[in-house]
């Protein structure tokens, strides 16, 4: 932590940078089922205000419980409602209230901490008494404590829907369904205590251009709601109460980043080809049909991955064939004749739709009932989507891709269902592209091993390195305990990509990549050196990738790939890649920035 002069002390917290950008604003703590207990000192002259907060939280808690009691009494029975009488008694417990007040006065800490301390003492005391009736009292106190803490937070805590003004969301974790509801104008940045760099919520934030940090230890208890913070999504730091010096310094960083971006954007209309004239197709990854104009403006020459489950998560239900058809047509038309690859439903893992997972408690959801596995079990849900996709294929260059294929049998079964869906449309005389291309995502290690077989039954491949990395290295992509082990530069991942590319080349089918590393500049030379000519990337990074492609020589990149394929140390691979990029690109950027400064 660092400190500097100023009214409030400045603190610097570190997490992992997962989505670039800098944001400055007020903290909005995302409320959770379990309330957080913030802990911060208060000045002597703030003690009365803390006690005031306590009193008004007691009042609103009492009101809530009374309302609940009335509701339960009318909908259930008076005896069910009496449980709340016990809760109301807790709120009238003089000892609990007075002890909390004196704890605030003596410790000079905030009310949440003091109240929770006192309440936990009572809970422990009652829990240890060998009398079931008295033990029950511990539960009453626990329940009321939770409710009161939530109300204390209520002044400043919001859930996303309650986010009325722009702010920086700080949360224990963010789910993809929450991220799907992000309003880019309101959510200036996202900071979470948990999660990995390729969790789907992070991917969504990145694609919306929202800076994000994950793995910021105890963020929700250390960063007070409503406080002023600066979030640096490049370095993974959060500055609480930034001083004017810090804001100035970050202002300069932002100016430099903006200038570099202008350099990248200046080449949007130039061909995406290497120095020796080899074309590289740059596609975009998208999560919804909104904002197609922005996607086209990024310079994307098509959509390499449309994660269709966004539609399901947003509505929290299974959209009808018509709703899906409209969404897909919007994308196809939005891309005005360019190719659009739409992935069939990839629910499961960190993307849960409660309705879809009824009665299912999975210990390892990423290894469980996910993606094509779900679709092959729920054939009707799958076929609704297939029909919508097929019908949309009549409107432009639409291709279909299946996620998480782990072997030939799944691919063949999915293709069979696709044939059935086609037949159903023929019966109804509904138009679709009879020759719609169907691809396979290669993102499971077993699929790598049988890539040659899969290639015979696929029109194209797309390598999903986000999952390939997690499954190949057995590192859950959203588990912060093992985030340090998640490394797409691991030789096992790099060599797998080579196997897949070779298999596709032998079968003469196109192969692309749509994992997040396709949009990370450090990997661009390696991916091209391995032979890939189609990269599907997060739209915000697309201009940068194009700039890099245009400054690379295929021979150099093939030598780089050969060196990397022979290397067995992931850290060394990272260094090799970083050095290569710096050597080839840094001088160009320096020169371009100098020209920009000189006003050329
Ligand atoms: C991948 O796994 O690399 C991929 C692109 O799919 P997702 O991130 O949606 O799992
Ligand atoms: Mg995947």
XYZ file of C-alpha atoms and ligand atoms in Angstrom:
611
model
C 0.000 0.000 0.000
C 1.194 3.508 -0.623
C 0.181 6.674 1.058
C 0.429 10.323 0.123
C -0.743 13.626 1.449
C -4.325 14.788 0.967
C -7.586 14.837 2.834
C -8.195 11.117 2.597
C -5.395 8.629 2.528
C -4.614 7.006 -0.807
C -4.334 3.215 -0.934
C -3.262 1.011 -3.789
C -4.718 -2.499 -4.122
C -3.508 -5.091 -6.585
C -5.426 -7.718 -8.506
C -5.072 -9.278 -11.935
C -5.657 -7.087 -14.971
C -8.138 -8.777 -17.283
C -9.699 -6.037 -19.412
C -7.744 -2.949 -20.455
C -8.622 0.668 -19.762
C -8.634 3.203 -16.971
C -11.741 4.356 -15.132
C -12.339 6.817 -12.339
C -15.500 7.021 -10.294
C -17.497 6.065 -7.245
C -17.681 2.505 -5.963
C -20.918 0.612 -6.204
C -20.776 -2.579 -4.151
C -22.772 -5.326 -5.760
C -25.081 -6.775 -3.150
C -24.900 -10.518 -2.620
C -26.961 -13.075 -0.728
C -24.407 -13.023 2.079
C -23.816 -9.438 3.164
C -20.255 -8.300 3.444
C -19.025 -6.818 6.685
C -16.919 -3.810 5.764
C -14.329 -2.766 8.283
C -12.943 0.730 8.542
C -12.032 3.122 11.327
C -14.210 6.156 12.019
C -13.187 9.459 13.572
C -14.572 10.375 16.978
C -16.772 13.027 15.431
C -18.338 10.425 13.108
C -19.446 8.153 15.955
C -22.880 9.741 16.298
C -23.452 9.411 12.553
C -22.535 5.710 12.790
C -25.013 5.237 15.626
C -27.600 7.115 13.546
C -27.013 4.652 10.671
C -27.500 1.806 13.117
C -30.816 3.221 14.366
C -32.228 3.784 10.909
C -31.139 0.285 9.824
C -32.982 -1.122 12.860
C -36.073 0.820 11.852
C -36.086 -0.341 8.255
C -35.324 -3.913 9.294
C -38.260 -3.815 11.697
C -40.523 -2.505 8.952
C -39.414 -5.237 6.540
C -39.979 -7.993 9.082
C -43.394 -6.617 10.006
C -44.381 -6.553 6.327
C -43.128 -10.093 5.883
C -45.079 -11.209 8.914
C -48.307 -9.765 7.504
C -47.695 -11.395 4.132
C -46.899 -14.814 5.594
C -49.836 -14.645 7.933
C -52.254 -13.979 5.074
C -50.689 -16.374 2.546
C -49.765 -19.201 4.947
C -50.943 -19.163 8.515
C -50.664 -17.218 11.748
C -48.488 -19.913 13.302
C -45.998 -19.703 10.392
C -45.943 -15.938 10.836
C -44.981 -16.181 14.484
C -41.384 -16.986 13.602
C -41.072 -13.320 12.736
C -42.176 -12.317 16.222
C -38.996 -13.906 17.462
C -37.068 -11.869 14.896
C -38.734 -8.667 16.010
C -37.766 -9.471 19.585
C -34.113 -9.639 18.531
C -34.411 -6.093 17.232
C -35.756 -4.991 20.595
C -32.990 -6.695 22.529
C -31.553 -3.852 24.613
C -28.330 -5.684 25.395
C -27.547 -6.303 21.734
C -28.227 -2.693 20.795
C -26.405 -1.125 23.723
C -23.380 -3.338 23.347
C -23.154 -2.416 19.670
C -23.319 1.276 20.488
C -20.619 1.024 23.135
C -18.496 -1.102 20.783
C -18.669 1.704 18.193
C -17.708 4.281 20.828
C -14.834 2.302 22.299
C -13.338 0.732 19.157
C -13.945 3.692 16.814
C -14.873 1.333 14.030
C -17.857 1.329 11.661
C -21.246 0.060 12.729
C -21.272 -3.024 10.451
C -18.140 -4.376 12.056
C -19.240 -3.583 15.626
C -22.764 -4.904 15.240
C -21.526 -8.078 13.582
C -18.956 -8.622 16.331
C -21.576 -8.318 19.069
C -24.136 -10.413 17.159
C -21.602 -13.181 16.492
C -20.810 -13.323 20.230
C -24.503 -13.857 20.978
C -24.858 -16.424 18.201
C -21.926 -18.388 19.550
C -23.234 -18.192 23.095
C -26.708 -19.462 22.206
C -25.403 -22.127 19.822
C -23.406 -23.716 22.617
C -26.339 -24.165 24.959
C -27.732 -27.723 25.094
C -31.329 -26.695 24.750
C -33.003 -26.797 21.363
C -35.340 -23.950 22.156
C -32.479 -21.666 23.121
C -30.352 -22.888 20.211
C -33.144 -21.695 17.923
C -32.495 -18.208 19.247
C -29.060 -18.307 17.628
C -30.737 -18.819 14.248
C -33.079 -15.900 14.853
C -30.158 -13.626 15.639
C -28.248 -14.917 12.597
C -31.172 -14.161 10.327
C -31.771 -10.695 11.727
C -28.052 -9.916 11.599
C -27.913 -10.785 7.914
C -30.949 -8.651 7.185
C -29.712 -5.697 9.190
C -26.267 -5.816 7.593
C -27.904 -5.805 4.174
C -29.942 -2.782 5.157
C -26.860 -1.026 6.443
C -25.269 -1.646 3.098
C -28.491 -0.628 1.375
C -27.662 3.074 1.389
C -24.656 2.446 -0.780
C -24.914 -1.138 -2.004
C -26.718 -1.653 -5.259
C -27.490 -4.586 -7.333
C -26.868 -3.936 -10.994
C -30.446 -3.065 -11.748
C -30.329 -0.415 -9.077
C -27.280 1.200 -10.641
C -28.817 4.560 -11.382
C -25.661 6.515 -12.034
C -22.320 5.629 -13.543
C -20.042 3.818 -11.119
C -17.368 1.231 -10.592
C -18.816 -2.141 -9.725
C -16.997 -3.989 -6.953
C -18.283 -7.489 -6.241
C -17.229 -10.825 -4.791
C -17.674 -12.259 -8.276
C -19.661 -11.443 -11.378
C -21.732 -13.998 -13.190
C -22.146 -13.990 -16.964
C -25.868 -13.335 -16.542
C -25.045 -10.208 -14.538
C -22.488 -9.160 -17.115
C -25.045 -9.673 -19.872
C -27.075 -6.896 -18.231
C -24.192 -4.425 -17.980
C -25.054 -1.009 -19.283
C -21.816 0.321 -20.720
C -22.755 3.889 -19.784
C -23.319 2.943 -16.152
C -20.632 0.356 -15.481
C -17.347 2.250 -15.757
C -15.197 -0.658 -14.563
C -15.570 -3.994 -12.834
C -13.542 -5.271 -9.918
C -14.072 -8.696 -8.430
C -12.553 -10.730 -5.627
C -12.735 -13.973 -7.548
C -12.606 -15.210 -11.117
C -10.026 -15.853 -13.797
C -8.976 -13.994 -16.925
C -11.108 -16.073 -19.267
C -14.288 -16.357 -17.233
C -17.241 -15.448 -19.420
C -18.202 -12.369 -17.412
C -14.700 -11.013 -17.978
C -14.875 -11.796 -21.690
C -18.137 -9.861 -21.890
C -16.694 -6.877 -20.013
C -13.689 -6.879 -22.322
C -15.788 -6.995 -25.421
C -17.862 -4.054 -24.164
C -14.654 -2.113 -23.547
C -15.174 -2.054 -19.765
C -11.882 -2.170 -17.789
C -11.788 -5.070 -15.332
C -9.683 -6.492 -12.520
C -10.190 -9.894 -10.910
C -8.621 -11.562 -7.936
C -8.548 -8.440 -5.803
C -8.357 -9.911 -2.353
C -11.290 -9.017 -0.098
C -12.190 -6.091 -2.340
C -15.725 -5.818 -1.021
C -14.664 -5.476 2.590
C -11.646 -3.279 2.023
C -13.149 -0.826 -0.456
C -16.072 1.128 1.002
C -19.204 1.721 -1.064
C -19.382 5.228 -2.452
C -15.645 5.826 -2.175
C -13.693 7.364 -5.010
C -11.424 4.977 -6.872
C -9.321 4.760 -9.972
C -9.198 1.426 -11.757
C -6.260 0.536 -13.976
C -7.281 -2.403 -16.144
C -3.843 -2.475 -17.807
C -1.869 -3.173 -14.649
C -4.575 -4.616 -12.403
C -4.411 -1.895 -9.752
C -7.145 -0.056 -7.933
C -6.331 3.235 -6.234
C -8.652 4.170 -3.385
C -8.954 7.933 -2.750
C -6.558 8.837 -5.578
C -4.658 12.059 -5.005
C -4.542 14.745 -7.659
C -0.958 13.633 -8.462
C -2.164 10.097 -9.133
C -5.056 11.312 -11.263
C -2.653 13.470 -13.250
C -0.232 10.561 -13.757
C -3.040 8.327 -14.940
C -4.302 11.096 -17.180
C -0.916 11.014 -18.913
C -0.986 7.222 -19.210
C -4.436 7.490 -20.749
C -3.250 10.115 -23.232
C -0.392 7.819 -24.315
C -2.714 4.809 -24.632
C -5.175 6.913 -26.629
C -2.388 8.050 -28.957
C -1.262 4.456 -29.513
C -4.836 3.505 -30.250
C -5.052 6.297 -32.794
C -1.975 4.837 -34.469
C -3.685 1.431 -34.666
C -6.946 2.930 -35.903
C -5.170 4.861 -38.657
C -4.639 1.589 -40.566
C -8.169 0.217 -40.428
C -8.674 0.517 -44.157
C -5.303 -0.981 -45.044
C -5.124 -4.666 -46.020
C -4.670 -7.172 -43.259
C -1.619 -8.890 -44.678
C 1.915 -9.666 -43.626
C 4.999 -7.873 -44.958
C 5.400 -10.641 -47.525
C 1.804 -10.329 -48.688
C 0.020 -13.218 -46.973
C -3.564 -12.334 -46.106
C -4.831 -12.801 -42.555
C -8.583 -12.720 -41.934
C -9.573 -10.840 -38.818
C -12.975 -11.681 -37.436
C -14.701 -10.475 -34.254
C -16.067 -12.414 -31.290
C -19.441 -11.115 -30.149
C -21.969 -11.928 -27.437
C -25.061 -10.187 -28.752
C -26.537 -8.667 -31.880
C -26.410 -5.168 -30.376
C -24.110 -2.580 -31.784
C -23.178 -4.227 -35.085
C -22.056 -0.814 -36.318
C -19.313 -0.732 -33.671
C -18.224 -4.226 -34.738
C -17.927 -3.207 -38.388
C -16.053 -0.065 -37.356
C -13.480 -2.204 -35.551
C -12.384 -3.424 -38.979
C -13.778 -6.952 -38.540
C -14.287 -8.769 -41.819
C -16.858 -11.086 -40.323
C -17.894 -12.724 -37.059
C -15.689 -15.660 -36.088
C -17.636 -16.509 -32.962
C -21.094 -15.416 -31.927
C -21.656 -16.822 -28.434
C -25.382 -17.393 -28.855
C -26.064 -18.166 -25.209
C -26.018 -14.402 -24.475
C -29.608 -14.300 -25.692
C -30.601 -17.077 -23.263
C -28.801 -15.476 -20.326
C -30.301 -12.053 -20.942
C -33.858 -13.336 -20.988
C -33.092 -15.984 -18.355
C -35.110 -18.405 -20.441
C -35.083 -20.346 -23.688
C -35.852 -17.906 -26.473
C -38.346 -19.033 -29.095
C -37.314 -20.008 -32.636
C -38.644 -16.686 -33.872
C -36.737 -14.622 -31.279
C -33.545 -16.452 -32.133
C -34.133 -16.147 -35.846
C -34.534 -12.375 -35.490
C -31.326 -12.087 -33.459
C -29.299 -14.142 -35.956
C -30.691 -12.244 -38.939
C -29.756 -8.991 -37.220
C -26.148 -10.154 -37.017
C -26.060 -11.542 -40.546
C -27.594 -8.384 -42.020
C -25.461 -6.205 -39.771
C -22.367 -7.765 -41.285
C -23.640 -7.044 -44.785
C -22.615 -10.199 -46.611
C -19.528 -11.003 -44.543
C -19.270 -14.465 -42.945
C -20.910 -14.977 -39.563
C -20.083 -18.065 -37.500
C -22.729 -18.711 -34.862
C -21.968 -21.142 -32.092
C -24.777 -23.348 -30.848
C -25.764 -23.107 -27.214
C -22.872 -23.323 -24.757
C -24.758 -23.309 -21.456
C -23.218 -24.849 -18.354
C -19.837 -24.220 -16.767
C -20.021 -20.650 -15.495
C -23.064 -19.885 -17.683
C -26.021 -21.278 -15.887
C -29.614 -20.774 -16.734
C -31.445 -21.903 -13.578
C -34.349 -23.270 -15.609
C -32.018 -25.456 -17.661
C -30.212 -26.885 -14.699
C -33.194 -27.796 -12.519
C -32.303 -30.423 -9.942
C -28.702 -30.445 -11.092
C -25.966 -29.738 -8.572
C -22.619 -30.218 -10.211
C -19.349 -30.437 -8.338
C -17.316 -29.654 -11.439
C -19.623 -27.739 -13.767
C -16.938 -27.093 -16.392
C -16.396 -30.841 -16.676
C -20.097 -31.508 -16.517
C -23.366 -30.949 -18.253
C -22.251 -28.246 -20.639
C -22.589 -27.104 -24.257
C -23.120 -29.915 -26.795
C -23.727 -32.390 -23.943
C -26.690 -30.341 -22.804
C -27.978 -29.961 -26.372
C -27.735 -33.653 -27.206
C -29.757 -34.455 -24.111
C -32.331 -31.698 -24.681
C -32.806 -32.335 -28.365
C -35.918 -30.193 -28.727
C -34.192 -27.138 -27.254
C -31.288 -27.803 -29.611
C -33.502 -28.218 -32.648
C -35.321 -24.950 -31.977
C -31.940 -23.263 -32.243
C -30.853 -25.267 -35.285
C -34.030 -24.346 -37.161
C -33.573 -20.672 -36.287
C -29.960 -20.820 -37.474
C -30.856 -22.611 -40.694
C -33.603 -20.137 -41.520
C -31.219 -17.237 -40.889
C -28.710 -18.905 -43.219
C -31.007 -17.956 -46.105
C -30.262 -14.302 -45.339
C -26.487 -14.257 -45.698
C -23.221 -16.091 -45.178
C -24.057 -17.869 -41.906
C -22.043 -20.834 -40.633
C -22.767 -22.999 -37.603
C -20.229 -24.256 -35.089
C -20.633 -26.763 -32.244
C -18.926 -26.133 -28.898
C -17.108 -28.614 -26.675
C -17.091 -31.572 -29.050
C -15.020 -34.252 -27.336
C -15.229 -37.013 -29.919
C -16.641 -38.114 -33.244
C -19.875 -39.605 -31.867
C -21.036 -36.209 -30.550
C -20.271 -34.512 -33.835
C -22.149 -37.143 -35.826
C -25.149 -36.989 -33.511
C -25.252 -33.197 -33.721
C -25.061 -33.408 -37.516
C -27.905 -35.904 -37.524
C -30.091 -33.495 -35.555
C -29.141 -30.765 -37.978
C -30.326 -32.967 -40.845
C -33.619 -33.532 -39.003
C -34.020 -29.791 -38.523
C -33.392 -29.266 -42.236
C -36.016 -31.858 -43.105
C -38.540 -30.152 -40.818
C -37.961 -26.875 -42.607
C -38.272 -28.534 -46.012
C -41.629 -29.959 -44.917
C -42.773 -26.462 -43.997
C -41.227 -25.045 -47.163
C -39.108 -22.645 -45.189
C -35.990 -21.386 -46.900
C -32.470 -22.128 -45.711
C -29.026 -22.579 -47.221
C -28.785 -26.262 -48.197
C -25.002 -25.966 -48.148
C -24.632 -24.193 -44.822
C -21.158 -24.901 -43.486
C -20.823 -26.596 -40.119
C -17.672 -26.402 -38.047
C -16.271 -27.894 -34.865
C -14.728 -26.038 -31.964
C -11.553 -27.745 -30.875
C -11.337 -26.975 -27.179
C -11.179 -30.337 -25.421
C -7.920 -32.346 -25.348
C -9.623 -35.477 -26.674
C -10.791 -33.499 -29.718
C -7.176 -32.548 -30.399
C -6.194 -36.197 -30.413
C -8.979 -37.148 -32.830
C -8.804 -33.934 -34.869
C -8.060 -35.892 -38.042
C -11.302 -37.871 -37.637
C -13.333 -34.781 -36.783
C -11.905 -32.965 -39.800
C -13.515 -35.521 -42.151
C -16.936 -34.519 -40.857
C -16.405 -30.776 -40.360
C -16.358 -27.948 -42.898
C -13.964 -25.989 -40.692
C -12.324 -25.876 -37.266
C -12.022 -23.113 -34.746
C -9.605 -23.559 -31.864
C -11.009 -22.450 -28.510
C -7.910 -21.897 -26.432
C -9.822 -20.616 -23.406
C -11.234 -24.039 -22.752
C -8.382 -25.942 -24.338
C -6.050 -24.366 -21.772
C -8.340 -25.134 -18.840
C -8.954 -28.729 -19.884
C -5.440 -29.458 -21.087
C -3.841 -28.138 -17.891
C -6.700 -29.136 -15.572
C -7.010 -25.535 -14.373
C -10.539 -24.257 -13.804
C -10.672 -21.012 -15.768
C -12.673 -19.143 -13.109
C -10.950 -20.420 -9.983
C -8.643 -17.767 -8.539
C -6.796 -20.317 -6.385
C -5.282 -21.815 -9.531
C -5.312 -18.731 -11.763
C -1.505 -18.602 -11.679
C -1.407 -22.024 -13.372
C -3.635 -20.965 -16.251
C -1.218 -20.375 -19.106
C -2.035 -20.656 -22.815
C 1.725 -20.444 -23.496
C 2.154 -23.865 -21.910
C 3.887 -26.156 -24.421
C 1.007 -28.644 -24.149
C -1.394 -26.001 -25.454
C 0.949 -24.722 -28.173
C 1.735 -28.228 -29.421
C -1.972 -29.097 -29.384
C -2.669 -26.149 -31.645
C -0.038 -27.464 -34.043
C -1.688 -30.911 -34.131
C -5.053 -29.351 -34.921
C -3.679 -27.059 -37.636
C -1.845 -29.972 -39.278
C -4.989 -32.141 -39.191
C -7.033 -29.363 -40.781
C -4.392 -28.830 -43.476
C -4.287 -32.539 -44.327
C -8.088 -32.601 -44.617
C -7.951 -29.305 -46.538
C -10.449 -27.527 -44.299
C -10.002 -23.979 -42.928
C -8.887 -23.582 -39.325
C -9.160 -20.455 -37.215
C -8.789 -19.524 -33.584
C -11.347 -17.765 -31.391
C -9.899 -18.078 -27.865
C -8.906 -14.851 -26.108
C -5.242 -15.214 -27.087
C -6.247 -14.473 -30.692
C -6.686 -10.877 -29.506
C -3.546 -10.710 -27.358
C -0.751 -9.116 -29.348
C 1.978 -11.171 -27.672
C 0.554 -14.325 -29.298
C -0.067 -12.955 -32.810
C 3.339 -13.881 -34.321
C 3.192 -17.365 -32.798
C -0.324 -18.037 -34.111
C 0.603 -16.910 -37.617
C 3.898 -18.800 -37.407
C 1.994 -21.967 -36.537
C 0.079 -21.483 -39.775
C -3.180 -19.850 -38.689
C -4.599 -17.282 -41.115
C -7.912 -16.596 -39.428
C -8.076 -14.953 -36.021
C -11.334 -14.095 -34.304
C -10.760 -11.493 -31.617
C -12.423 -9.183 -29.134
C -13.422 -6.173 -31.269
C -11.548 -3.637 -29.093
C -8.228 -5.323 -29.804
C -8.799 -5.894 -33.509
C -7.095 -2.696 -34.763
C -3.970 -3.543 -32.750
C -3.809 -7.084 -34.147
C -4.142 -5.764 -37.704
C -1.279 -3.312 -37.058
C 0.923 -6.175 -35.868
C 0.024 -8.519 -38.735
C 1.083 -5.822 -41.197
C 4.566 -5.635 -39.682
C 5.383 -9.326 -39.589
C 7.285 -11.522 -41.975
C 6.018 -15.105 -42.306
C 9.535 -16.577 -42.400
C 10.428 -14.857 -39.094
C 7.217 -16.046 -37.498
C 7.710 -19.621 -38.655
C 11.167 -19.622 -37.096
C 9.649 -18.230 -33.898
C 6.985 -20.975 -33.876
C 9.640 -23.639 -34.401
C 11.660 -22.292 -31.470
C 8.546 -22.202 -29.259
C 7.486 -25.729 -30.238
C 10.869 -26.991 -29.108
C 10.708 -25.171 -25.768
C 9.395 -26.990 -22.715
C 9.232 -24.085 -20.263
C 6.028 -21.931 -20.310
C 7.756 -18.925 -18.711
C 10.546 -19.081 -21.245
C 7.942 -19.239 -24.033
C 6.291 -16.098 -22.648
C 9.659 -14.342 -22.646
C 10.478 -15.439 -26.179
C 7.112 -14.136 -27.380
C 7.424 -10.845 -25.514
C 10.945 -10.209 -26.818
C 9.916 -10.974 -30.379
C 6.953 -8.603 -30.224
C 8.926 -5.820 -28.585
C 11.727 -6.087 -31.127
C 9.399 -6.050 -34.135
C 6.738 -3.595 -33.016
C 8.145 -1.161 -30.449
C 10.248 0.844 -32.943
C 7.223 1.321 -35.224
C 5.083 2.575 -32.368
C 7.776 4.957 -31.168
C 8.154 6.377 -34.629
C 4.408 6.729 -35.149
C 3.979 8.470 -31.778
C 6.799 10.868 -32.578
C 5.117 11.703 -35.897
C 1.805 12.184 -34.144
C 3.440 14.569 -31.688
C 5.083 16.476 -34.488
C 1.616 16.840 -36.024
C 2.406 14.951 -39.232
C -12.829 -20.935 -25.953
O -13.090 -21.818 -25.141
O -11.677 -20.615 -26.312
C -13.931 -20.173 -26.562
C -13.718 -19.298 -27.522
O -15.179 -20.359 -26.062
P -15.686 -19.780 -24.656
O -14.695 -18.789 -24.154
O -17.019 -19.168 -24.904
O -15.778 -21.013 -23.814
Mg -15.062 -22.604 -25.018
